[in-house]
């Protein structure tokens, strides 16, 4: 009888362990899903913001070019001056792109990785 009891308890232990593993897998799947959704929402909101800025700057640029062209009497000069301004801005952007784009993205990814690591460590302590 004691062998049957030990075997039954061992089966219960294995079943409990399997349930625990399934629970951890479900938890990490949900946590990963949440992180992906957060990342997608950040990317989507930044894309919409960028699109809005681009469209509004396009209209502003056309208006500025027309205004400068009227001041100089030649509309083509207005568009050329605005084009030169954008060219110079693009060159500055290329020169400082690490400070403008790469470093903030790396900083954001490090924050996300640290938060995930802290969540995992806190879950292990419980």
Coordinates of C-alpha atoms in Angstrom, one line a residue:
X1 CA 0.0 0.0 0.0
X2 CA 2.8 2.5 0.8
X3 CA 4.3 2.0 -2.7
X4 CA 0.9 2.9 -4.2
X5 CA 0.7 6.0 -2.0
X6 CA 4.2 7.1 -2.9
X7 CA 3.4 6.5 -6.6
X8 CA 0.2 8.5 -6.3
X9 CA 2.0 11.4 -4.5
X10 CA 4.7 11.3 -7.2
X11 CA 2.1 11.5 -9.9
X12 CA 0.5 14.5 -8.1
X13 CA 3.9 16.1 -7.8
X14 CA 4.6 15.7 -11.5
X15 CA 1.1 17.0 -12.4
X16 CA 1.6 20.0 -10.1
X17 CA 5.0 20.7 -11.7
X18 CA 3.5 20.4 -15.2
X19 CA 0.7 22.9 -14.2
X20 CA 3.3 25.3 -12.8
X21 CA 5.3 25.1 -16.0
X22 CA 2.2 25.8 -18.0
X23 CA 1.3 28.7 -15.8
X24 CA 4.8 30.2 -16.2
X25 CA 4.5 29.7 -20.0
X26 CA 1.1 31.5 -20.1
X27 CA 2.5 34.3 -17.9
X28 CA 5.5 34.9 -20.1
X29 CA 3.4 34.6 -23.3
X30 CA 1.1 37.3 -21.9
X31 CA 4.0 39.5 -20.7
X32 CA 5.7 39.2 -24.1
X33 CA 2.4 40.0 -25.8
X34 CA 2.1 43.1 -23.7
X35 CA 5.6 44.2 -24.5
X36 CA 5.0 43.8 -28.2
X37 CA 1.8 45.7 -28.0
X38 CA 3.6 48.5 -26.1
X39 CA 6.3 48.6 -28.7
X40 CA 3.8 48.6 -31.6
X41 CA 1.8 51.4 -30.0
X42 CA 4.9 53.5 -29.5
X43 CA 6.0 53.0 -33.1
X44 CA 2.5 53.7 -34.4
X45 CA 2.1 56.8 -32.4
X46 CA 5.5 58.1 -33.5
X47 CA 4.7 57.3 -37.1
X48 CA 1.4 59.2 -36.9
X49 CA 3.2 62.2 -35.3
X50 CA 5.9 62.1 -37.9
X51 CA 3.3 61.9 -40.7
X52 CA 1.4 64.9 -39.3
X53 CA 4.6 66.9 -38.9
X54 CA 5.7 66.1 -42.5
X55 CA 2.3 67.1 -44.0
X56 CA 2.1 70.3 -42.1
X57 CA 5.7 71.2 -42.9
X58 CA 5.1 70.5 -46.6
X59 CA 2.2 73.1 -46.6
X60 CA 4.3 75.5 -44.5
X61 CA 7.2 75.1 -47.0
X62 CA 5.1 75.7 -50.0
X63 CA 3.6 78.9 -48.4
X64 CA 7.1 80.0 -47.3
X65 CA 8.5 79.4 -50.8
X66 CA 5.6 81.4 -52.4
X67 CA 6.1 84.2 -49.9
X68 CA 9.9 84.4 -50.5
X69 CA 9.2 84.2 -54.3
X70 CA 6.8 87.2 -54.1
X71 CA 9.4 89.2 -52.1
X72 CA 12.1 88.4 -54.7
X73 CA 9.6 88.8 -57.6
X74 CA 10.7 85.4 -59.0
X75 CA 8.7 82.5 -57.6
X76 CA 11.4 80.0 -58.6
X77 CA 13.9 81.7 -56.3
X78 CA 11.6 81.2 -53.3
X79 CA 11.3 77.5 -54.0
X80 CA 15.1 77.3 -54.5
X81 CA 15.8 79.0 -51.2
X82 CA 13.4 76.7 -49.4
X83 CA 15.1 73.7 -51.1
X84 CA 18.5 74.9 -50.0
X85 CA 17.2 75.3 -46.4
X86 CA 16.0 71.7 -46.5
X87 CA 19.3 70.5 -48.0
X88 CA 21.3 72.1 -45.2
X89 CA 18.9 70.7 -42.6
X90 CA 19.3 67.3 -44.2
X91 CA 23.1 67.6 -44.0
X92 CA 23.0 68.6 -40.4
X93 CA 20.7 65.6 -39.7
X94 CA 23.0 63.2 -41.4
X95 CA 26.0 64.6 -39.4
X96 CA 24.2 64.4 -36.0
X97 CA 22.0 61.3 -36.7
X98 CA 23.5 59.3 -33.9
X99 CA 22.6 61.9 -31.3
X100 CA 19.2 62.4 -32.8
X101 CA 18.0 58.9 -33.6
X102 CA 20.4 56.1 -32.6
X103 CA 21.2 57.0 -29.0
X104 CA 17.5 57.7 -28.0
X105 CA 16.4 54.4 -29.5
X106 CA 19.2 52.5 -27.7
X107 CA 18.2 54.2 -24.4
X108 CA 14.5 53.3 -24.9
X109 CA 15.4 49.7 -25.7
X110 CA 17.6 49.5 -22.6
X111 CA 14.8 50.8 -20.4
X112 CA 12.4 48.2 -21.8
X113 CA 15.0 45.4 -21.3
X114 CA 15.7 46.6 -17.7
X115 CA 11.9 46.7 -16.9
X116 CA 11.5 43.1 -18.3
X117 CA 14.5 41.9 -16.3
X118 CA 13.1 43.5 -13.1
X119 CA 9.7 41.9 -13.7
X120 CA 11.3 38.5 -14.2
X121 CA 13.5 38.9 -11.1
X122 CA 10.5 40.1 -9.0
X123 CA 8.5 37.1 -10.2
X124 CA 11.3 34.7 -9.3
X125 CA 11.5 36.2 -5.7
X126 CA 7.8 35.5 -5.1

